[in-house]
Short mmCIF file of C-alpha atoms in Angstrom, two decimals:
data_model
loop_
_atom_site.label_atom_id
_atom_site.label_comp_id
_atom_site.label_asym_id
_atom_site.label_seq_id
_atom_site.Cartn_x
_atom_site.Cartn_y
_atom_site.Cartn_z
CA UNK A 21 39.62 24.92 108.89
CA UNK A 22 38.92 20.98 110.45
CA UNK A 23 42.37 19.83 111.09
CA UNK A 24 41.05 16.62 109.57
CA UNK A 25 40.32 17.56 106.66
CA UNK A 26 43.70 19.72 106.65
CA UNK A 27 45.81 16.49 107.55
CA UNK A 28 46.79 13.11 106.00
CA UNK A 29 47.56 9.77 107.00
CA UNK A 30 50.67 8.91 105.19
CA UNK A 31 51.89 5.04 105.30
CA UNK A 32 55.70 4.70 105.20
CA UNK A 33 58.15 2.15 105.82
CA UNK A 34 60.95 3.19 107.87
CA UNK A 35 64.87 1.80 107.37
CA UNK A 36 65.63 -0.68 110.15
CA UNK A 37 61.90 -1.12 110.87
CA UNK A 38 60.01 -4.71 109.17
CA UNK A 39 56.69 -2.97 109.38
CA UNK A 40 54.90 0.27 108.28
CA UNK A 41 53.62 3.37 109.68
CA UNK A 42 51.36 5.76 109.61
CA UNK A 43 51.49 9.40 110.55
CA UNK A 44 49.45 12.07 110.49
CA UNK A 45 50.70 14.81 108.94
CA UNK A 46 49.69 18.16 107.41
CA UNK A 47 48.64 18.01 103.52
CA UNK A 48 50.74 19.58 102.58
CA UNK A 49 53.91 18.58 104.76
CA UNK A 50 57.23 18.87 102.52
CA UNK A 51 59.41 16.25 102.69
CA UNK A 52 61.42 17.94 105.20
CA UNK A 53 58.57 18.36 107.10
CA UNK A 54 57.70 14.81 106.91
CA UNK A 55 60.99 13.66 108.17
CA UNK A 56 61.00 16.02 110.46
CA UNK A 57 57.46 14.35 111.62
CA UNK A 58 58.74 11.01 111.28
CA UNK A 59 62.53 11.77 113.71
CA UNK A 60 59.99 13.34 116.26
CA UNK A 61 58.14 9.83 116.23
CA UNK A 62 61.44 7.67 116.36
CA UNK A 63 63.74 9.48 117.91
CA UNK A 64 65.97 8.20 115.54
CA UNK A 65 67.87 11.20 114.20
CA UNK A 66 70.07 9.75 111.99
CA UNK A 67 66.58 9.49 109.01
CA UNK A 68 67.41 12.42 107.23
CA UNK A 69 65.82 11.23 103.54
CA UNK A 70 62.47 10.54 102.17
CA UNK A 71 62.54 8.51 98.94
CA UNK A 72 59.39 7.15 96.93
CA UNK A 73 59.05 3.55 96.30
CA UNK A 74 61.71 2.15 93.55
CA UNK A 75 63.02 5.19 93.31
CA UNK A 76 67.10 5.56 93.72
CA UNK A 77 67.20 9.53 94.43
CA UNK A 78 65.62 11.17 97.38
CA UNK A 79 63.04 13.74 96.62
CA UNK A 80 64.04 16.83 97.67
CA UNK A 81 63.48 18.60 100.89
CA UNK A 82 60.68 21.02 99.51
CA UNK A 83 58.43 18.63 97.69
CA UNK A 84 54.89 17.99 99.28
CA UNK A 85 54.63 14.78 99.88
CA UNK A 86 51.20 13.98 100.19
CA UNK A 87 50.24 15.37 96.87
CA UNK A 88 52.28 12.60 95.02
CA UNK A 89 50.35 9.79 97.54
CA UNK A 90 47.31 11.23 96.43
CA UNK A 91 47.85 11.20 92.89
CA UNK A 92 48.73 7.14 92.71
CA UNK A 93 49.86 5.28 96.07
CA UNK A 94 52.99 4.75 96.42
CA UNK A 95 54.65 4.20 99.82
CA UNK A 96 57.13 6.33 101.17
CA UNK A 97 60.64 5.51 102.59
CA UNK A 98 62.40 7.45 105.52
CA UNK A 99 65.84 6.16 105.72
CA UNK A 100 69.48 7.26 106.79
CA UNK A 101 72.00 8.57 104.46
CA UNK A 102 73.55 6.14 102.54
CA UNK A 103 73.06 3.13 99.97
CA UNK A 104 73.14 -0.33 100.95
CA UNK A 105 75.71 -2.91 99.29
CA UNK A 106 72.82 -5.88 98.10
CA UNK A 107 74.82 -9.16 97.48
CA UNK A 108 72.80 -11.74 95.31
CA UNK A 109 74.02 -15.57 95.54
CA UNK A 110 72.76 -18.01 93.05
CA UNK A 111 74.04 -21.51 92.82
CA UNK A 112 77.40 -20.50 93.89
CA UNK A 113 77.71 -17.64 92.09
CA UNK A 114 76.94 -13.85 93.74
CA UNK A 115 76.64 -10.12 92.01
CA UNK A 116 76.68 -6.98 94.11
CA UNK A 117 75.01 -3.59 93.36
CA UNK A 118 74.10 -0.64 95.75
CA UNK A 119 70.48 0.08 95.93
CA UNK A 120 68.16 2.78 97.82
CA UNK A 121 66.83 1.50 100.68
CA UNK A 122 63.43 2.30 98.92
CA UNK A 123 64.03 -0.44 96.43
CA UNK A 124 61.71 -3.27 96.63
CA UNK A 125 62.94 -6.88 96.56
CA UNK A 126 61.06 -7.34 92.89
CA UNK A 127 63.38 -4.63 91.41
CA UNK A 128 66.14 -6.56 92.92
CA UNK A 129 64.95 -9.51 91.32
CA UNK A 130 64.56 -7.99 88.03
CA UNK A 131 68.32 -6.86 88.47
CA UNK A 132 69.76 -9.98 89.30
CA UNK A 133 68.55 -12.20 86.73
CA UNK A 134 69.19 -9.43 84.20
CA UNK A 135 72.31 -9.29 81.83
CA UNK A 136 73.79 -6.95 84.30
CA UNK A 137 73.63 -9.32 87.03
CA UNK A 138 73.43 -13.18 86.72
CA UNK A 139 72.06 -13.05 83.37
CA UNK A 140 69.21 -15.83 83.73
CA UNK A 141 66.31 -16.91 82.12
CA UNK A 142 62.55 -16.08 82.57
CA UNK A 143 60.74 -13.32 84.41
CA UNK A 144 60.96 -11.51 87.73
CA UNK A 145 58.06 -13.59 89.12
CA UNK A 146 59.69 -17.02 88.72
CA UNK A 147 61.74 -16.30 91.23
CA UNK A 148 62.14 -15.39 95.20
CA UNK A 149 64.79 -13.83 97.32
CA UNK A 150 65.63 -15.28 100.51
CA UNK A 151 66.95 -13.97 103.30
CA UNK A 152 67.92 -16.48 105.52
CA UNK A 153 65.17 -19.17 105.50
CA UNK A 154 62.72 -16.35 105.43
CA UNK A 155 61.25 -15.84 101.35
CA UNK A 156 60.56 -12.41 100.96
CA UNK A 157 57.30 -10.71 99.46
CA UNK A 158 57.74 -8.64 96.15
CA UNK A 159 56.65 -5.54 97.29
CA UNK A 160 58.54 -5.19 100.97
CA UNK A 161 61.51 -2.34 100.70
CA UNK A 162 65.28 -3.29 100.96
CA UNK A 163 65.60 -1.24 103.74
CA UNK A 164 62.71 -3.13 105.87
CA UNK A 165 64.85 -6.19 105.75
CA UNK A 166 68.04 -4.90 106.32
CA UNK A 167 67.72 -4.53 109.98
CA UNK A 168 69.31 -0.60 109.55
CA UNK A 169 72.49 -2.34 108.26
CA UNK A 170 73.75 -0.94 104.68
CA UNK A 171 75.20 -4.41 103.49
CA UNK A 172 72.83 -7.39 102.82
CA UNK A 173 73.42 -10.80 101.29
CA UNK A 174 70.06 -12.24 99.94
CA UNK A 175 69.31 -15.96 97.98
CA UNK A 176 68.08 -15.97 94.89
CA UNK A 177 66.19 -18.94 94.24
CA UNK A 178 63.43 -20.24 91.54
CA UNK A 179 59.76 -19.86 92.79
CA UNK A 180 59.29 -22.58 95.48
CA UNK A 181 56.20 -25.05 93.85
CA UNK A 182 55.04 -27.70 96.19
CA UNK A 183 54.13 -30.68 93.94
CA UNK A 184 52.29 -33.57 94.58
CA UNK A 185 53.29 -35.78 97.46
CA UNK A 186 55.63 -38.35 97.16
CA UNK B 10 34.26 -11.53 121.14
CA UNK B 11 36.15 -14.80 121.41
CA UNK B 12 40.42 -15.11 121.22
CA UNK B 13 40.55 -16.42 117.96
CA UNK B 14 38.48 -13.92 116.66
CA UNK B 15 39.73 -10.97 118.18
CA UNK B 16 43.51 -11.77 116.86
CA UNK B 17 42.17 -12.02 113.44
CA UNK B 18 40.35 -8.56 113.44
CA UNK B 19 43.42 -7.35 115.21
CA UNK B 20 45.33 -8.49 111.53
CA UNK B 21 42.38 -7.20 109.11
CA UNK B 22 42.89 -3.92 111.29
CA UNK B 23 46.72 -4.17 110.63
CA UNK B 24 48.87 -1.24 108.58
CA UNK B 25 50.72 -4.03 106.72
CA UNK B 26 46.73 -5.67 106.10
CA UNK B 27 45.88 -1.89 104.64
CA UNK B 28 48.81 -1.42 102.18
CA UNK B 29 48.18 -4.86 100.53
CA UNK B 30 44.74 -3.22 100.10
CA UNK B 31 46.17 -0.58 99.31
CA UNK B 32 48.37 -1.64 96.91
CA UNK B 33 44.80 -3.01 95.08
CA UNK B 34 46.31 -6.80 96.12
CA UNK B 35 43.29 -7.81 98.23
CA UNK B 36 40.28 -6.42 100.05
CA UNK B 37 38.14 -7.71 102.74
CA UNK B 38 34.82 -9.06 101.06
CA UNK B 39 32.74 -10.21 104.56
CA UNK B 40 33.77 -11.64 108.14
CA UNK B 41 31.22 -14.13 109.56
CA UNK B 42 33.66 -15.56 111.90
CA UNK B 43 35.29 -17.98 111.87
CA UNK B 44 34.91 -17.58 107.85
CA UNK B 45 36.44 -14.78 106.50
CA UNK B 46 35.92 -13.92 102.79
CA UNK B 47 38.65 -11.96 100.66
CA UNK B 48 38.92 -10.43 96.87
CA UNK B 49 42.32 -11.26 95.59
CA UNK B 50 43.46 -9.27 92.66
CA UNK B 51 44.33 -11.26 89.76
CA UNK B 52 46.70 -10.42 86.71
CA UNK B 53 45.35 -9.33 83.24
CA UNK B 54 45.58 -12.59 80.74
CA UNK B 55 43.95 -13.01 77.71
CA UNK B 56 40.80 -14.63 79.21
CA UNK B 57 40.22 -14.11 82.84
CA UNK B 58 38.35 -12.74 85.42
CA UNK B 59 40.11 -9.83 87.32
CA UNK B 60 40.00 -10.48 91.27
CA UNK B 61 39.15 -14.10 92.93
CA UNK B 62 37.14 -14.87 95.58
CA UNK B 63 39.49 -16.77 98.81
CA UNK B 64 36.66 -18.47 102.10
CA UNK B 65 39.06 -18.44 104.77
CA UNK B 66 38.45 -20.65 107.82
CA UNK B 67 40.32 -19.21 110.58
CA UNK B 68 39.06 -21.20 114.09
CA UNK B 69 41.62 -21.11 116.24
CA UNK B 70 43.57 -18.44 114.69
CA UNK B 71 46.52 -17.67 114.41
CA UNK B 72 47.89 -20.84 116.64
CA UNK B 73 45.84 -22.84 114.02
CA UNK B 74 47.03 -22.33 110.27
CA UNK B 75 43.87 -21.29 108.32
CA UNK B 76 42.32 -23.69 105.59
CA UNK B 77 40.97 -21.70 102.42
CA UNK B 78 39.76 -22.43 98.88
CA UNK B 79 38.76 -20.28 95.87
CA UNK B 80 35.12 -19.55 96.01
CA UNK B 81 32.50 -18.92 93.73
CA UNK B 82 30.35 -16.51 95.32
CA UNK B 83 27.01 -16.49 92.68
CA UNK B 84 26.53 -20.33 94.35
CA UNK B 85 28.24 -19.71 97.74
CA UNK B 86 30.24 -23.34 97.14
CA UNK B 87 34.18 -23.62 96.13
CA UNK B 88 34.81 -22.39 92.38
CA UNK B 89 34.41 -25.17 90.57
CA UNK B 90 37.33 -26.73 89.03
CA UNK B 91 37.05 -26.21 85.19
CA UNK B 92 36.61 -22.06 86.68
CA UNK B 93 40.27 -22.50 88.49
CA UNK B 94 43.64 -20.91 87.57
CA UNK B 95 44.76 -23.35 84.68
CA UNK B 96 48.42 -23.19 83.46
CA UNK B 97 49.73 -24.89 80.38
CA UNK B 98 48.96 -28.63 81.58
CA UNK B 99 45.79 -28.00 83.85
CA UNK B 100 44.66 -26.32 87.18
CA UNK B 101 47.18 -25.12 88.81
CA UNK B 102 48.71 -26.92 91.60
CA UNK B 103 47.67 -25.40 94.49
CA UNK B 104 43.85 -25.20 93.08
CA UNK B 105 43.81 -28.79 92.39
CA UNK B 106 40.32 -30.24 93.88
CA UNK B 107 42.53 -32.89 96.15
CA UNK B 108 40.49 -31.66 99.06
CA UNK B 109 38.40 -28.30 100.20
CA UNK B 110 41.24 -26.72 100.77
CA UNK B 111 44.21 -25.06 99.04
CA UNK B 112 46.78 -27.61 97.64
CA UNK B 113 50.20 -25.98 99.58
CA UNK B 114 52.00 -26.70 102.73
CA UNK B 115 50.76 -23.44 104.27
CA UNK B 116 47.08 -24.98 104.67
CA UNK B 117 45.97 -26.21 107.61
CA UNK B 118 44.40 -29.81 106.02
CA UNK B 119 47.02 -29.87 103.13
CA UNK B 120 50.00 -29.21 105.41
CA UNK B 121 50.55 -33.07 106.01
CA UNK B 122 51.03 -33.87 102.71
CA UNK B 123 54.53 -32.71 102.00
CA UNK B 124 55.91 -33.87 105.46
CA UNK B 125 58.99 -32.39 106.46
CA UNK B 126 59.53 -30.62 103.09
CA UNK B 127 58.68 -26.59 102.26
CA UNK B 128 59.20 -25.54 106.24
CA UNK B 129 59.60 -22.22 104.34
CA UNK B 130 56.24 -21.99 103.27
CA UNK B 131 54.03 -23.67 106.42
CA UNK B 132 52.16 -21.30 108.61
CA UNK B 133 54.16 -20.52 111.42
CA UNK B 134 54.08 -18.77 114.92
CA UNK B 135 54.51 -14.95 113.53
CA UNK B 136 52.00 -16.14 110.84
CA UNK B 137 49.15 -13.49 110.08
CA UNK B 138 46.14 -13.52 107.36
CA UNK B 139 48.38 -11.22 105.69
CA UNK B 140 50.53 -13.88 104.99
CA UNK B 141 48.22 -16.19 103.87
CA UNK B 142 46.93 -13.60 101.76
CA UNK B 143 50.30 -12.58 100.25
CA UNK B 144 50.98 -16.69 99.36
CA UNK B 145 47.64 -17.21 97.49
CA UNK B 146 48.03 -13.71 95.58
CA UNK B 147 52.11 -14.70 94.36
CA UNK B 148 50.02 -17.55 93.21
CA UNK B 149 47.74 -16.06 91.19
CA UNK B 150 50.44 -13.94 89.75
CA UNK B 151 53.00 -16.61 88.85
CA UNK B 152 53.45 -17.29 84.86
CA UNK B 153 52.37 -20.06 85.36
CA UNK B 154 48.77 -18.98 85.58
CA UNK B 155 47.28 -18.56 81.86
CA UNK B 156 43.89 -19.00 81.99
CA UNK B 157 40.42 -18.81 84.29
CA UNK B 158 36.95 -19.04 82.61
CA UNK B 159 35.87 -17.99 85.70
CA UNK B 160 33.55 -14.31 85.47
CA UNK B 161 34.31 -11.57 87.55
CA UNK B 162 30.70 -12.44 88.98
CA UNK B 163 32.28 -15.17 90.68
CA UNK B 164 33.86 -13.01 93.10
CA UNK B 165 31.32 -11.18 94.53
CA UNK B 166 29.45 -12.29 97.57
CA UNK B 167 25.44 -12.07 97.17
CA UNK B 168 24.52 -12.12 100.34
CA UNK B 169 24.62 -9.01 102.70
CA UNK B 170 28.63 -8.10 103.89
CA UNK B 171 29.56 -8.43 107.21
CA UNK B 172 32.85 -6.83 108.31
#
C-alpha cells in the first residue's frame, strides 16, 4: 500500500514549545505510538502523555489517534506528567486551579470569571489573559505558554477596546 | 520574488497559519502581492453574514505593520459602512470609516492615533499575518458585535484567485 495514503499529518502542540507541529505518522498510530513518534522528534523523554484539546485526562495509550482528528479537528497535546498550578490575578485579587496542559486559555477564562473562581460578570469573550505584557489568543494551550514550567500566574483583564483618540 | 513578499508566503505557509484555518477561523481568499485577501469566519447572530472579507496591504512586510479593511468583494471596494459589524450604538469601533484602514493601534495608518497607549496591541517585531489575522477575528467575535446586513456574497472574490 502508498505509504501516503497509509500515513497522516497530525498537528500538535507540544508542552514547553509556543508553536505547533506536525508529524507524520501512521493512520493508525496509538497514542503510544504517537508519543513515541513525537520523543523520537524531541528528544525530550520526559513527554510521556497525549491529551486532546480541553480535555483534563490523557487518552489512553491504545487509542488511535488519528481517527478522532479525522472525525472533527481537534489538536493534540504531548506533554510531561503532571498538572500545572494556573494562578489568575484580577484587580488584586487571584484564584488558583490545576489544569491539563491541554487546556486552552478560553477554558481558563471561562473558569475564572465563573462562581468557582472570581465570580464576575459577562462572557468568556469580554475578557483576555495576559501573560506578562503579552495578551494571549483563545485557542493557544496552557502548556504552550508555560515555557515547560507546571506553575503559571496569568492577568485577567477586560477585552482591551481602543477608542477614539483623545 | 521580492523580501517582503517572500516573508509573507513564508507566514501563509506557516503550521500556526494552517490551524487557524484549520480551526475554520480564516482561509486564504487570493495573494496579488502586496494585497493579500482573507475570509474571516464570523459568529452566528440573528442577522449576519457568516465569514468577512479582510484586503490586506502588506508592502514591506513584516518590518512594516500591514494596513487592512473589510472588503466587499461583489464591487472589489471596502464594505461599505451601513454593511459593517454594528454593535448596540453603531459600527463597531475598529470598522469605523475614519480612514481605509482598520480603526486599531495594530494598523499601519491608524497606529498614530492612540500615541503611546495599547503598546500591547501594535504590530511588533515577532509580528506575523497570523497575528493580524487572530486581532481582526477576536473582533468579529466580541459581544459586542450584533449585527451585519452584509450577504455572505460580500465575501467572495469575483475575479480569478491567485495564491
Amino acid at each position: 500500500m502508498d505509504s501516503q495514503v497509509d500515513s497522516h499529518e497530525l498537528v500538535l502542540a507540544i508542552e514547553g514549545e509556543r508553536s505547533p507541529r506536525q508529524i507524520q505518522v501512521p493512520r493508525g498510530a496509538t497514542a503510544k505510538e504517537v508519543i513515541e513518534a513525537v520523543v523520537l522528534e524531541t528528544k525530550r523523554t520526559e513527554l510521556t502523555e497525549i491529551f486532546l484539546e480541553d480535555q483534563e485526562e490523557c487518552l489512553v495509550e491504545e487509542r488511535r489517534v488519528v481517527e478522532i482528528v479525522l472525525e472533527e479537528f481537534r489538536l493534540i497535546h504531548v506533554a510531561s506528567k503532571g498538572k500545572i498550578t494556573v494562578t489568575v490575578v484580577y484587580n488584586g485579587r487571584q484564584v488558583h486551579r490545576d489544569f491539563a496542559p491541554s487546556v486552552t486559555v478560553e477554558t481558563i477564562i471561562a473558569w475564572a470569571i465563573s462562581p468557582a473562581g472570581l465570580n464576575l460578570e459577562g462572557v468568556p469573550a469580554e475578557y483576555q489573559l495576559k501573560l506578562g505584557s503579552e495578551v494571549l489568543p483563545p485557542d493557544v494551550h496552557l502548556g504552550q505558554v508555560a515555557k515547560g514550567e507546571k506553575r503559571i500566574t496569568f492577568s485577567l483583564v477586560f477585552r482591551i477596546k481602543p477608542q477614539g483618540a483623545s | 520574488m521580492t523580501p517582503d513578499q517572500a516573508a509573507l508566503r513564508a507566514d501563509i505557509d506557516s503550521l500556526t497559519f494552517k490551524l487557524g484555518a484549520k480551526r475554520g477561523k480564516w482561509g486564504l481568499e487570493s495573494l496579488e502581492f502586496p494585497v493579500a485577501y482573507f475570509a474571516i469566519a464570523a459568529p452566528k447572530r440573528a442577522q449576519g453574514p457568516t465569514r468577512f472579507l479582510l484586503r490586506v496591504d502588506c508592502r514591506s512586510y513584516p518590518a512594516l505593520a500591514p494596513t487592512s479593511q473589510l472588503w466587499d468583494g461583489r464591487t472589489d471596494t471596502a464594505l461599505s459602512v451601513d454593511q459593517r459589524p454594528m454593535g448596540r450604538t453603531g459600527v463597531l469601533v475598529a470598522f469605523s470609516p475614519w480612514n481605509a484602514c482598520l480603526y486599531h493601534p495594530i494598523d499601519r495608518i491608524a497606529r498614530d492615533h492612540w500615541p503611546n497607549q495599547f503598546e500591547e496591541l501594535t504590530w511588533k517585531p515577532g509580528s506575523t499575518i497570523v497575528t493580524l489575522l487572530e486581532t481582526v477575528h477576536g473582533l468579529i467575535h466580541n459581544p459586542d458585535y450584533l449585527v451585519s446586513t452584509a450577504p455572505d456574497a460580500a465575501a467572495a472574490l469575483r475575479r480569478p484567485l491567485v495564491a
